[in-house]
mmCIF file of N, CA and C in Angstrom:
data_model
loop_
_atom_site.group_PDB
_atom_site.id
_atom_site.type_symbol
_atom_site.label_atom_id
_atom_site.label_comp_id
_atom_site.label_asym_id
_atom_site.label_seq_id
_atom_site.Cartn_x
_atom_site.Cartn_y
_atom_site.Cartn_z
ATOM 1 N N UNK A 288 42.718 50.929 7.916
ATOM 2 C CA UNK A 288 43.158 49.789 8.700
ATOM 3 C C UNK A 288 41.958 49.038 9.288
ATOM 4 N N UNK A 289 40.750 49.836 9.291
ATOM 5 C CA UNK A 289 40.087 49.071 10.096
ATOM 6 C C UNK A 289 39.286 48.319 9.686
ATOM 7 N N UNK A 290 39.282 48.640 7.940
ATOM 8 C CA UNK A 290 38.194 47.738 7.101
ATOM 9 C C UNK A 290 39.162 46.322 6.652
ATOM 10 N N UNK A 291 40.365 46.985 6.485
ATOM 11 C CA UNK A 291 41.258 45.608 6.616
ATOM 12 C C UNK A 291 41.128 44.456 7.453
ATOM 13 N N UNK A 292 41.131 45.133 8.964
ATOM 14 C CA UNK A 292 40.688 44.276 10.430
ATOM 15 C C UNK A 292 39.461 43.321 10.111
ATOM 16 N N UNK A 293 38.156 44.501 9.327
ATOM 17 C CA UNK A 293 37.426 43.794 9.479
ATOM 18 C C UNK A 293 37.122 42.359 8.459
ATOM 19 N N UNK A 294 37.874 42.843 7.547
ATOM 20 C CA UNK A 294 37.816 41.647 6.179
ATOM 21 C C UNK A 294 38.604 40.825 6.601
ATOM 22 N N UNK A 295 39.804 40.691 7.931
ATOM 23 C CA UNK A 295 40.364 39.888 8.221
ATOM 24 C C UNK A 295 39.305 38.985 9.511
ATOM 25 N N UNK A 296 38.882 39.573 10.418
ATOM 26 C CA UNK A 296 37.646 39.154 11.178
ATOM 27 C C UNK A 296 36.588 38.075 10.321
ATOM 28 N N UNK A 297 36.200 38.640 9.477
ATOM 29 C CA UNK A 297 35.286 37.738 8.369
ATOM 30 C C UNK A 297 35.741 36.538 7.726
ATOM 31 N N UNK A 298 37.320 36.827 7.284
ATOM 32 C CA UNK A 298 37.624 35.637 6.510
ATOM 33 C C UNK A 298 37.980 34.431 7.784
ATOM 34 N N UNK A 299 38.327 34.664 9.091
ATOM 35 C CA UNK A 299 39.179 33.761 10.408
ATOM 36 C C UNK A 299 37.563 32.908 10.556
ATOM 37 N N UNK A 300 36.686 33.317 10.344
ATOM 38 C CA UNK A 300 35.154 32.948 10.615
ATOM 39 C C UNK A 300 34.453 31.937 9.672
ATOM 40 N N UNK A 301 34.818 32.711 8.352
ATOM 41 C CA UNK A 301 34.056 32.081 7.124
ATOM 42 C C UNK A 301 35.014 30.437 7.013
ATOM 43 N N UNK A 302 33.686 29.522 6.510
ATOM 44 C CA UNK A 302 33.981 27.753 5.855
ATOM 45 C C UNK A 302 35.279 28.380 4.898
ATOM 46 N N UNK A 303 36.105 27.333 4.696
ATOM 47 C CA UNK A 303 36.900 27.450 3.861
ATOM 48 C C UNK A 303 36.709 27.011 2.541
ATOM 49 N N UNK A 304 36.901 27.442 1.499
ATOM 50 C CA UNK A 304 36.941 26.927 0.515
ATOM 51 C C UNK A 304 37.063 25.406 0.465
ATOM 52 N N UNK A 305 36.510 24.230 -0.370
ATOM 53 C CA UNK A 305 36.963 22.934 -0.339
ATOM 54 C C UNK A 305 37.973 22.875 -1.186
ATOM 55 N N UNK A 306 38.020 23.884 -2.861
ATOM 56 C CA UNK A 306 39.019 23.761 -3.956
ATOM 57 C C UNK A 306 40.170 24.244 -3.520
ATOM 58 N N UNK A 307 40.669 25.228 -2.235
ATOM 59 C CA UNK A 307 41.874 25.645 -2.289
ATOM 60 C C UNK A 307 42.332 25.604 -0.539
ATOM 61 N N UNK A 308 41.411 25.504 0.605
ATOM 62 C CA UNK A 308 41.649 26.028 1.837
ATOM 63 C C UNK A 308 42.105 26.715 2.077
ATOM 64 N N UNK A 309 41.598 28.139 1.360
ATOM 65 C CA UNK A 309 42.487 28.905 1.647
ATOM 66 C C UNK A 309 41.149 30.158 1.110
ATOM 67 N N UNK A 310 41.845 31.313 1.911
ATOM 68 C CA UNK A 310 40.965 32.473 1.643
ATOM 69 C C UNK A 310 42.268 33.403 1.273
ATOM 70 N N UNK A 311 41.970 33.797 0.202
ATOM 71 C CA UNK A 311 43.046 34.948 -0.468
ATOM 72 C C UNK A 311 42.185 36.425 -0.896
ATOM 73 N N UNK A 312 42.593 37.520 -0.558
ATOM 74 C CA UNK A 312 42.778 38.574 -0.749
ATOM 75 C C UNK A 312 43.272 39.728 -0.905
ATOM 76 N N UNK A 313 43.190 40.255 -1.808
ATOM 77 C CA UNK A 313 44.035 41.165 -2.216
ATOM 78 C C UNK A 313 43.792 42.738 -2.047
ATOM 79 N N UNK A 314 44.134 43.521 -0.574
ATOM 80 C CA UNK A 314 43.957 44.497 0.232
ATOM 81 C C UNK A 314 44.061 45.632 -0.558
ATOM 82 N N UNK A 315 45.022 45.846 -1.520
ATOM 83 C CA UNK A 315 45.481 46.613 -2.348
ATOM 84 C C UNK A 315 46.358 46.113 -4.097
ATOM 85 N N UNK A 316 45.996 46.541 -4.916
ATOM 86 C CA UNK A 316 46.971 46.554 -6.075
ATOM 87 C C UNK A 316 47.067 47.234 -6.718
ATOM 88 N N UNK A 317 48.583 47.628 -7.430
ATOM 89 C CA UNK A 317 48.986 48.831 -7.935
ATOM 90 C C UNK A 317 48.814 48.495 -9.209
ATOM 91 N N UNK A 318 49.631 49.605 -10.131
ATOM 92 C CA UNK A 318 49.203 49.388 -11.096
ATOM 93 C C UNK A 318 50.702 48.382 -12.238
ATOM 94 N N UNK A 319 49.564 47.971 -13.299
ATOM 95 C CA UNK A 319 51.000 47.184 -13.866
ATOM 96 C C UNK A 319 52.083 47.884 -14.039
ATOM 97 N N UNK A 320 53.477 47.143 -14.287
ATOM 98 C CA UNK A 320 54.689 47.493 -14.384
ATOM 99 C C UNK A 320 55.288 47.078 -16.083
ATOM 100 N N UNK A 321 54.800 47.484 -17.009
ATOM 101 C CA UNK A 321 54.655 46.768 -18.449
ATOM 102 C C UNK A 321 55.500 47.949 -18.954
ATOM 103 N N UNK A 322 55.297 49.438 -18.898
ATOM 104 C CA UNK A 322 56.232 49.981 -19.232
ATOM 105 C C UNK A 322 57.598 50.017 -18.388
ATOM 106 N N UNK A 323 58.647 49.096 -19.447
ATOM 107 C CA UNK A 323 59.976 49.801 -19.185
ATOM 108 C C UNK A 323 60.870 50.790 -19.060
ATOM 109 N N UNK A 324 60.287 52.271 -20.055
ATOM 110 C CA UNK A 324 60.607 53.519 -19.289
ATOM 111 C C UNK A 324 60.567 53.796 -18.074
ATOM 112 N N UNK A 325 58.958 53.223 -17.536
ATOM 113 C CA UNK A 325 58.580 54.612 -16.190
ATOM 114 C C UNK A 325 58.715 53.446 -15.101
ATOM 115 N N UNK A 326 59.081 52.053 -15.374
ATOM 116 C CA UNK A 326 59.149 50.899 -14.259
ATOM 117 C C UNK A 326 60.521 51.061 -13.191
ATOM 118 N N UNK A 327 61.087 51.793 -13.919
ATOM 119 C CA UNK A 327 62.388 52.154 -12.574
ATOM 120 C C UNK A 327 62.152 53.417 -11.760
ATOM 121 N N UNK A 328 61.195 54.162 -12.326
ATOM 122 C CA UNK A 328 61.037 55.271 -12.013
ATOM 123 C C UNK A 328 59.335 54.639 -10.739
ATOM 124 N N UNK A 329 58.736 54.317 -11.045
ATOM 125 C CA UNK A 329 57.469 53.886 -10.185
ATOM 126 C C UNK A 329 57.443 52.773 -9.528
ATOM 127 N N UNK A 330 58.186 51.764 -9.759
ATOM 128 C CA UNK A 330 58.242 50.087 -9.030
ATOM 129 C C UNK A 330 58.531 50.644 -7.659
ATOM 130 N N UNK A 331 59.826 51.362 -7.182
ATOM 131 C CA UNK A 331 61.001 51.552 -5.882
ATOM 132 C C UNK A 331 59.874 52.131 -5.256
ATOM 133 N N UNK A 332 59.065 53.322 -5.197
ATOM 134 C CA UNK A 332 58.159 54.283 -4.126
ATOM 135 C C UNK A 332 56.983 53.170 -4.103
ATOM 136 N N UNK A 333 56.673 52.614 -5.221
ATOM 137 C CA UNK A 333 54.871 52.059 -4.630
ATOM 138 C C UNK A 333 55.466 50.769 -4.230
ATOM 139 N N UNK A 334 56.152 50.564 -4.154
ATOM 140 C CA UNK A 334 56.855 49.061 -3.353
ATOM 141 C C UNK A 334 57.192 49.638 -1.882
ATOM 142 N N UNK A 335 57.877 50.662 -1.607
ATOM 143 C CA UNK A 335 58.021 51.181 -0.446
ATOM 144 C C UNK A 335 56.394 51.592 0.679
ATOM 145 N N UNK A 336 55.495 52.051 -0.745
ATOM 146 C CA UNK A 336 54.093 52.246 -0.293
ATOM 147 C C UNK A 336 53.219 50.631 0.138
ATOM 148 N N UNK A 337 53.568 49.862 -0.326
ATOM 149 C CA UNK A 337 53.048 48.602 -0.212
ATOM 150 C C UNK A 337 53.909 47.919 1.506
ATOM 151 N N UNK A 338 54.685 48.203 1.287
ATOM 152 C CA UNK A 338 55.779 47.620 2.272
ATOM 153 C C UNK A 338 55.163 48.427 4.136
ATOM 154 N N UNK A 339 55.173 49.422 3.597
ATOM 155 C CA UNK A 339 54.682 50.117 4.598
ATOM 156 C C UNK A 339 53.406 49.910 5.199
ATOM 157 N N UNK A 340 52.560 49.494 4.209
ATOM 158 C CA UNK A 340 50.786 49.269 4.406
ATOM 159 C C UNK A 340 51.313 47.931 5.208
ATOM 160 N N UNK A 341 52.456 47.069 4.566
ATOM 161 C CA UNK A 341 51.901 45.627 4.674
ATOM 162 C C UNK A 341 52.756 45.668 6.909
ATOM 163 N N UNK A 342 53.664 46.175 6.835
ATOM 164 C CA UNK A 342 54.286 46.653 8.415
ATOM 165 C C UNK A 342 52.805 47.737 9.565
ATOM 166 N N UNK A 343 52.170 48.050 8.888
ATOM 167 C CA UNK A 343 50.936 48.812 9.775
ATOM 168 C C UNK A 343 49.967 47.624 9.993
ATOM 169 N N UNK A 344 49.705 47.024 9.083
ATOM 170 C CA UNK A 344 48.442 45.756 8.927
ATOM 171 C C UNK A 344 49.285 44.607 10.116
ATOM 172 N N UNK A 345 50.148 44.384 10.066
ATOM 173 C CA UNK A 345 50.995 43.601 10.566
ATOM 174 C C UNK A 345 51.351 43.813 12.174
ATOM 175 N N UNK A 346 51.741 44.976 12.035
ATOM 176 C CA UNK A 346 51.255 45.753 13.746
ATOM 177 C C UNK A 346 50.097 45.401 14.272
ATOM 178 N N UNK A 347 48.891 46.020 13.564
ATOM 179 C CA UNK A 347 47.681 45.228 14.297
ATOM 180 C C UNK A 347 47.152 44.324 14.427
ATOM 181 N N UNK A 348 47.726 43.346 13.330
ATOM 182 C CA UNK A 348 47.552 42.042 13.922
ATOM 183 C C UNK A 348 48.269 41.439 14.746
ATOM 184 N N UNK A 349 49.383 41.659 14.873
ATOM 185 C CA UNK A 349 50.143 41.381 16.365
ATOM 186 C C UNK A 349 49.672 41.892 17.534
ATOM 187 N N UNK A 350 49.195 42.928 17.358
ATOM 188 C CA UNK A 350 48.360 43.686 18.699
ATOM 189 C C UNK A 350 47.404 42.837 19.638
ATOM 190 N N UNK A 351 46.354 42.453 18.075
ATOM 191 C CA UNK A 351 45.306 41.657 18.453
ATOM 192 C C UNK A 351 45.903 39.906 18.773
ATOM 193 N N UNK A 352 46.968 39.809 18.342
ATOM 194 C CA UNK A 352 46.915 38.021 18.393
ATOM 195 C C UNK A 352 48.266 37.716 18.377
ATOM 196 N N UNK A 353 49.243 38.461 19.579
ATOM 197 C CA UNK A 353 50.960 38.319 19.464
ATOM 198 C C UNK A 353 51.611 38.028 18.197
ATOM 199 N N UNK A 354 53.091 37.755 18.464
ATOM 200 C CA UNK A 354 53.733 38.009 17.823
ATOM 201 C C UNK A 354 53.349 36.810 16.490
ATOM 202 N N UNK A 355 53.846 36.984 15.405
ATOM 203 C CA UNK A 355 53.887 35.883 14.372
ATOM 204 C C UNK A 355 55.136 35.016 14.647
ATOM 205 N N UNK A 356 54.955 33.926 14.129
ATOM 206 C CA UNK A 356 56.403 32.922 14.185
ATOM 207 C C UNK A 356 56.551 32.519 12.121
ATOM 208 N N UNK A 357 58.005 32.812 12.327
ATOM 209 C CA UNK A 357 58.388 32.813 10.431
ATOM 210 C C UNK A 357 58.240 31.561 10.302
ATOM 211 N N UNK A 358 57.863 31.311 9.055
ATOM 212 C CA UNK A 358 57.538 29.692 8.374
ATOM 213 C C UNK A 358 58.816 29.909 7.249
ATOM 214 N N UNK A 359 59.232 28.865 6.784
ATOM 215 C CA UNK A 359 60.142 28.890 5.715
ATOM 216 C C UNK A 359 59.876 28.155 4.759
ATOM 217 N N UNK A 360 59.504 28.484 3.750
ATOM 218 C CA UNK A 360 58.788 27.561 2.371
ATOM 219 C C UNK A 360 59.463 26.941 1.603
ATOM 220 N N UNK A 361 60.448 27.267 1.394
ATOM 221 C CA UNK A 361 61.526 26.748 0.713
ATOM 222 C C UNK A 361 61.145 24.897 0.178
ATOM 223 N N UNK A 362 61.235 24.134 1.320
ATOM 224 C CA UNK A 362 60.674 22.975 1.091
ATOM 225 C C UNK A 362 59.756 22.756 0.226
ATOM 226 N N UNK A 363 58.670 23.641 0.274
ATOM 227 C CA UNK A 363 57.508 23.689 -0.886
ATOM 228 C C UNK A 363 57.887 24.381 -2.092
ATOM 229 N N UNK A 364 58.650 25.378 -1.829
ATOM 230 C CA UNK A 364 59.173 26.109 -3.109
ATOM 231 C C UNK A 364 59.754 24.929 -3.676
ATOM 232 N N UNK A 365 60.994 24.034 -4.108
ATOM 233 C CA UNK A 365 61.098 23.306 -3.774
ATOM 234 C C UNK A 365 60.727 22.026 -4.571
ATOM 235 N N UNK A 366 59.655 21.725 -4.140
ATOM 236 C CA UNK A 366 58.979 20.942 -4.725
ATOM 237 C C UNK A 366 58.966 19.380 -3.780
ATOM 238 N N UNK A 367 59.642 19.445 -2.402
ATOM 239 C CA UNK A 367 60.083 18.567 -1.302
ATOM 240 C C UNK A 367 58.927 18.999 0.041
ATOM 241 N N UNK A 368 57.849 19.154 -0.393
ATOM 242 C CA UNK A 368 57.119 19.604 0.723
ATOM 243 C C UNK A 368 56.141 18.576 1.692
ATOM 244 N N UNK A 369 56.192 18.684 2.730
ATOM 245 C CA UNK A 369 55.946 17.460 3.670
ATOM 246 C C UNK A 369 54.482 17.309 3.656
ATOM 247 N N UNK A 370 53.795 16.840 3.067
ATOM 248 C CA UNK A 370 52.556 17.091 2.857
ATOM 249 C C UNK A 370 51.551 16.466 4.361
ATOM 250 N N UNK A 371 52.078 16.367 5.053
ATOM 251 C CA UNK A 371 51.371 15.480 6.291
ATOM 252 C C UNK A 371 51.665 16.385 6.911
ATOM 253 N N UNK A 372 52.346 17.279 6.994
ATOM 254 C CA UNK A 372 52.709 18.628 8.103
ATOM 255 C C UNK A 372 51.212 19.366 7.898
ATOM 256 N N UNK A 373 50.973 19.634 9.287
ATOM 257 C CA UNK A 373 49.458 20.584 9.129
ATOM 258 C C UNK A 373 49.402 22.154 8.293
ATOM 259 N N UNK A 374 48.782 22.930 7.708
ATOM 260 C CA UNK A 374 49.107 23.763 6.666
ATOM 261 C C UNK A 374 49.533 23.538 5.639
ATOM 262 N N UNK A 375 49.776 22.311 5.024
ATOM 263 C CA UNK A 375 50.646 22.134 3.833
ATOM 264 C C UNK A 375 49.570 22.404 2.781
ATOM 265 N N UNK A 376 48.700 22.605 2.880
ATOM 266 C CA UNK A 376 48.059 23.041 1.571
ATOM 267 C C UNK A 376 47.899 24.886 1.438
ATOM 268 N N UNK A 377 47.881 25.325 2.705
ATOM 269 C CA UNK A 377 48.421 26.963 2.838
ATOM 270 C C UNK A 377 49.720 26.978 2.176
ATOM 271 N N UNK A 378 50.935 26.320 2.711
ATOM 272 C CA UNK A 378 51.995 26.899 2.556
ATOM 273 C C UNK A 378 52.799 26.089 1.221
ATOM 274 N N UNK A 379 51.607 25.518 0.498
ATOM 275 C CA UNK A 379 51.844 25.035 -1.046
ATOM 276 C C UNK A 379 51.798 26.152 -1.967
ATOM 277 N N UNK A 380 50.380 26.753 -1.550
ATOM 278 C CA UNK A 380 50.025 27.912 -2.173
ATOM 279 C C UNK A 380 50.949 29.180 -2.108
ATOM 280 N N UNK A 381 50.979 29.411 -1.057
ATOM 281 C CA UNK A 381 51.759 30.785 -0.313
ATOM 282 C C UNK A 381 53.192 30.674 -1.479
ATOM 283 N N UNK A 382 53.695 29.154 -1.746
ATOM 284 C CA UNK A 382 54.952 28.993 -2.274
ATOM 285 C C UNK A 382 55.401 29.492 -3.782
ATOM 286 N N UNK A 383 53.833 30.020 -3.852
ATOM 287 C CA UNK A 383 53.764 30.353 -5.364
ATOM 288 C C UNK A 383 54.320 31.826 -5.357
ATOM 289 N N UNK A 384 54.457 32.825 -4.459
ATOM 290 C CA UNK A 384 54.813 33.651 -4.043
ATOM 291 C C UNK A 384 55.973 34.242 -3.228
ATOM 292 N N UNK A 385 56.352 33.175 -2.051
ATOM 293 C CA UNK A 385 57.509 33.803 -1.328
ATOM 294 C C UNK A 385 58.575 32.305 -0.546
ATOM 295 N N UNK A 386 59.409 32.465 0.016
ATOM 296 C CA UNK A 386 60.465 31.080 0.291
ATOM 297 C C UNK A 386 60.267 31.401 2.073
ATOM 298 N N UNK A 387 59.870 32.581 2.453
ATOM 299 C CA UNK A 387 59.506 32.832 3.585
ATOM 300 C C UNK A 387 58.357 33.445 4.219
ATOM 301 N N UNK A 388 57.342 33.414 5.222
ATOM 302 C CA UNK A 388 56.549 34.509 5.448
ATOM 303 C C UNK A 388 56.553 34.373 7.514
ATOM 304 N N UNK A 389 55.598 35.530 7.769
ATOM 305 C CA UNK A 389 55.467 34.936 9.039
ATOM 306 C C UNK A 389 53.631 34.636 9.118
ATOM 307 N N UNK A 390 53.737 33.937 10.211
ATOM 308 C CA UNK A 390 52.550 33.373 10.514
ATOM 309 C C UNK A 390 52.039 33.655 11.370
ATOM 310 N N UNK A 391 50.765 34.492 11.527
ATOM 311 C CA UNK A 391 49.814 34.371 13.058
ATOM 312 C C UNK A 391 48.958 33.272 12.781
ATOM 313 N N UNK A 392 49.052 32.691 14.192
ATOM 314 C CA UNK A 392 48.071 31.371 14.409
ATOM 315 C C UNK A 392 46.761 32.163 15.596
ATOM 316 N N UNK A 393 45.596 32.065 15.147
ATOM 317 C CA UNK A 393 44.591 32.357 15.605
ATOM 318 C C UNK A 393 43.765 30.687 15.472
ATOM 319 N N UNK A 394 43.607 30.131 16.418
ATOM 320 C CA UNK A 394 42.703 28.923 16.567
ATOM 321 C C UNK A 394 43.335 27.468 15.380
ATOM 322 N N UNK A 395 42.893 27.376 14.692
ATOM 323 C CA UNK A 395 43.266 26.517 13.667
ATOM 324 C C UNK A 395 43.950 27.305 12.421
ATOM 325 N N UNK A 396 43.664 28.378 12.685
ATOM 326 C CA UNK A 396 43.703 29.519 11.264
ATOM 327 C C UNK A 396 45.418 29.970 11.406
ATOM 328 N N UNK A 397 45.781 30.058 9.759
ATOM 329 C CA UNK A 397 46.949 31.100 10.126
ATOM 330 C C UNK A 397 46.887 32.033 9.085
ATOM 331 N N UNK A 398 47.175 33.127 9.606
ATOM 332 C CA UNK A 398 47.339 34.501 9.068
ATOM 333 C C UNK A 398 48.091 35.142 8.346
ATOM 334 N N UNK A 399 48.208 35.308 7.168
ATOM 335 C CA UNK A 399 49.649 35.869 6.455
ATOM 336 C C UNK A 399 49.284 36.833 5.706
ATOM 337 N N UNK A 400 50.017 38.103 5.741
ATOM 338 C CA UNK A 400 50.196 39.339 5.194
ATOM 339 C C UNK A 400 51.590 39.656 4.955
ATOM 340 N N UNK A 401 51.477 39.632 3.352
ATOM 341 C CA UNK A 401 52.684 40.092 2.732
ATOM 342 C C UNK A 401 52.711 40.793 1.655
ATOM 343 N N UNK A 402 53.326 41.204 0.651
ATOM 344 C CA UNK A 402 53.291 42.178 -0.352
ATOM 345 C C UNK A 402 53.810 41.104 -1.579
ATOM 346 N N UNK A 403 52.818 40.975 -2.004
ATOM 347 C CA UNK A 403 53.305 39.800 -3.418
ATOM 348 C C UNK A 403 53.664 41.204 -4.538
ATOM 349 N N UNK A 404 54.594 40.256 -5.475
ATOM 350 C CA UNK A 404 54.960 40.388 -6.935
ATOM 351 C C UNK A 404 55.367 39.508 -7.576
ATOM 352 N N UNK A 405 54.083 38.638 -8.667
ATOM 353 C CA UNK A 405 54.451 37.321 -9.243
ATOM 354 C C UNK A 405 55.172 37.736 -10.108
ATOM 355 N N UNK A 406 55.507 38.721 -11.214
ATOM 356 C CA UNK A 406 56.544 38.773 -12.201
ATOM 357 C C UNK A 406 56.874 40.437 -12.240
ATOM 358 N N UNK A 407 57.962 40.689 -12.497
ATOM 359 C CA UNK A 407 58.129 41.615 -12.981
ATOM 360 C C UNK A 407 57.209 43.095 -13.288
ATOM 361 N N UNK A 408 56.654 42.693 -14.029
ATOM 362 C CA UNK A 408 55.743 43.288 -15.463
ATOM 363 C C UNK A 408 53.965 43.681 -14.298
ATOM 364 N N UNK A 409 54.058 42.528 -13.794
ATOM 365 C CA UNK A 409 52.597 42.318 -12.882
ATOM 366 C C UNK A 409 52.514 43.666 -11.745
ATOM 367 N N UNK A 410 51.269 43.621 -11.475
ATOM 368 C CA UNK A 410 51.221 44.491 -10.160
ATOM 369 C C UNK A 410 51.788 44.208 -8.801
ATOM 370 N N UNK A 411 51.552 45.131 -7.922
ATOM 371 C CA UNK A 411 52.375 44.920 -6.376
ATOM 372 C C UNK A 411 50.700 44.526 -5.786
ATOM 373 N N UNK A 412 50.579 43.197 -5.020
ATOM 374 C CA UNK A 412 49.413 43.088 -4.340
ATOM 375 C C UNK A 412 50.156 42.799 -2.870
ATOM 376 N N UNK A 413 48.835 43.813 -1.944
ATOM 377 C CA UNK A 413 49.005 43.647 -0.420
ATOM 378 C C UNK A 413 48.179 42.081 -0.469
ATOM 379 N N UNK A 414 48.216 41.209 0.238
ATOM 380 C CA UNK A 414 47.666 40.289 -0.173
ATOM 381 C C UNK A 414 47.460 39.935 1.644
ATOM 382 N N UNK A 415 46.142 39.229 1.716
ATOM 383 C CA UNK A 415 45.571 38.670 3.037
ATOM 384 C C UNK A 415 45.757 37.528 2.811
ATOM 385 N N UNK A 416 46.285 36.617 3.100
ATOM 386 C CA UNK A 416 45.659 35.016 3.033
ATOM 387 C C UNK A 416 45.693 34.129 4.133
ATOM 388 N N UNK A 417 44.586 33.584 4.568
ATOM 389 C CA UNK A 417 43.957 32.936 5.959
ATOM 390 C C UNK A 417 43.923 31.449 5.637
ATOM 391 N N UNK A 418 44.211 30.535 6.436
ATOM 392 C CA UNK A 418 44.194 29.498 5.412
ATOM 393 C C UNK A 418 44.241 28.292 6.761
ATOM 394 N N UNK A 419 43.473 26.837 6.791
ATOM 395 C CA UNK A 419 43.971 26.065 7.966
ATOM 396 C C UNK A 419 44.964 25.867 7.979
ATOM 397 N N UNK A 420 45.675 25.442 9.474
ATOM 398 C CA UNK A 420 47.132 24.759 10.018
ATOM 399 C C UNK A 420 46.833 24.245 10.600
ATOM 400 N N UNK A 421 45.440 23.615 11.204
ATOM 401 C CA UNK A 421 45.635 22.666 12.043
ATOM 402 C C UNK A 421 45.315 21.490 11.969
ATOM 403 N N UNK A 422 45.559 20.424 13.004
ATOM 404 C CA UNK A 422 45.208 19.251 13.063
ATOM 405 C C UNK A 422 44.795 18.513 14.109
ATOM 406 N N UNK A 423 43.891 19.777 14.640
ATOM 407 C CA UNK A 423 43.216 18.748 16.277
ATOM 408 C C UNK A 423 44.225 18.828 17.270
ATOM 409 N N UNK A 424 45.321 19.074 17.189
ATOM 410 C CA UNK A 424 47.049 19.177 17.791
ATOM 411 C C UNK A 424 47.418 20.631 17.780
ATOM 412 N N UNK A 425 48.218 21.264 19.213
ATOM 413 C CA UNK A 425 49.096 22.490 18.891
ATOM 414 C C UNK A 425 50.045 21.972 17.773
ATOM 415 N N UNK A 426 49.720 23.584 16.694
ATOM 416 C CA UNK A 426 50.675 23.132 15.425
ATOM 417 C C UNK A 426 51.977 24.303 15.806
ATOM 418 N N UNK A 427 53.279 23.406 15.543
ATOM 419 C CA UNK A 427 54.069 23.726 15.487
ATOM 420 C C UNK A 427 54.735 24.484 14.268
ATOM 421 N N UNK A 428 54.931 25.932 14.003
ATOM 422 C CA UNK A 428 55.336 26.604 13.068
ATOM 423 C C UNK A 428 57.409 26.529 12.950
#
């Protein structure tokens, strides 16, 4: 947990990317899910193992920086996404992944930890991604 903390410390700090604004990382990934024999048998526990990492990581960042407030992506999922809303280039990205997440706001920064699975077949990633929301303005989640 604590090297997690600290790769999360580093990325709230580091310039952002100009190609994506966004800092993505991937805390953990399992292994592919390509066999259909052993995929019912291994997906359910290392999804439960992922789920669990991603509720401990999530604890301590609430510890350190209250509670998160849920964002709903849907709009971006979508393809109706308000692009003048602050974060909209975070929660363009994020959309590639989930219709909901929650958000810690640390300064301009927001914080999201969740447990991606882009297809099926693909791995389970714990995934970090830090990304701007702001706009000089308290941003409203």
């Amino acid at each position: 947990m604590d090297q997690w903390l600290s790769v999360l410390d580093d990325l709230l700090v580091r310039q952002l990317p100009a190609d994506a604004d966004v800092h993505h990382v991937d805390l953990r990934v399992s292994e592919d899910f390509w066999d259909c024999q052993t995929r019912d048998e291994i997906y359910e526990p290392r999804c439960a193992e992922f789920e669990a990492d991603r509720d401990r990581f999530a604890q301590a960042i609430t510890i350190r920086y209250g509670s998160p407030q849920p964002k709903d992506l849907m709009p971006y999922v979508s393809g109706n996404s308000p692009h003048d809303e602050p974060g909209s280039l975070l929660f363009d990205y994020l959309a590639g992944w989930f219709c909901e997440v929650d958000v810690w706001q640390v300064g301009d920064r927001g914080i999201i930890v969740e447990v991606g699975h882009y297809d099926k077949e693909l791995p389970l990633q714990l995934m970090l991604v830090v990304g701007d929301i702001g706009d000089g303005r308290t941003t409203v989640l």
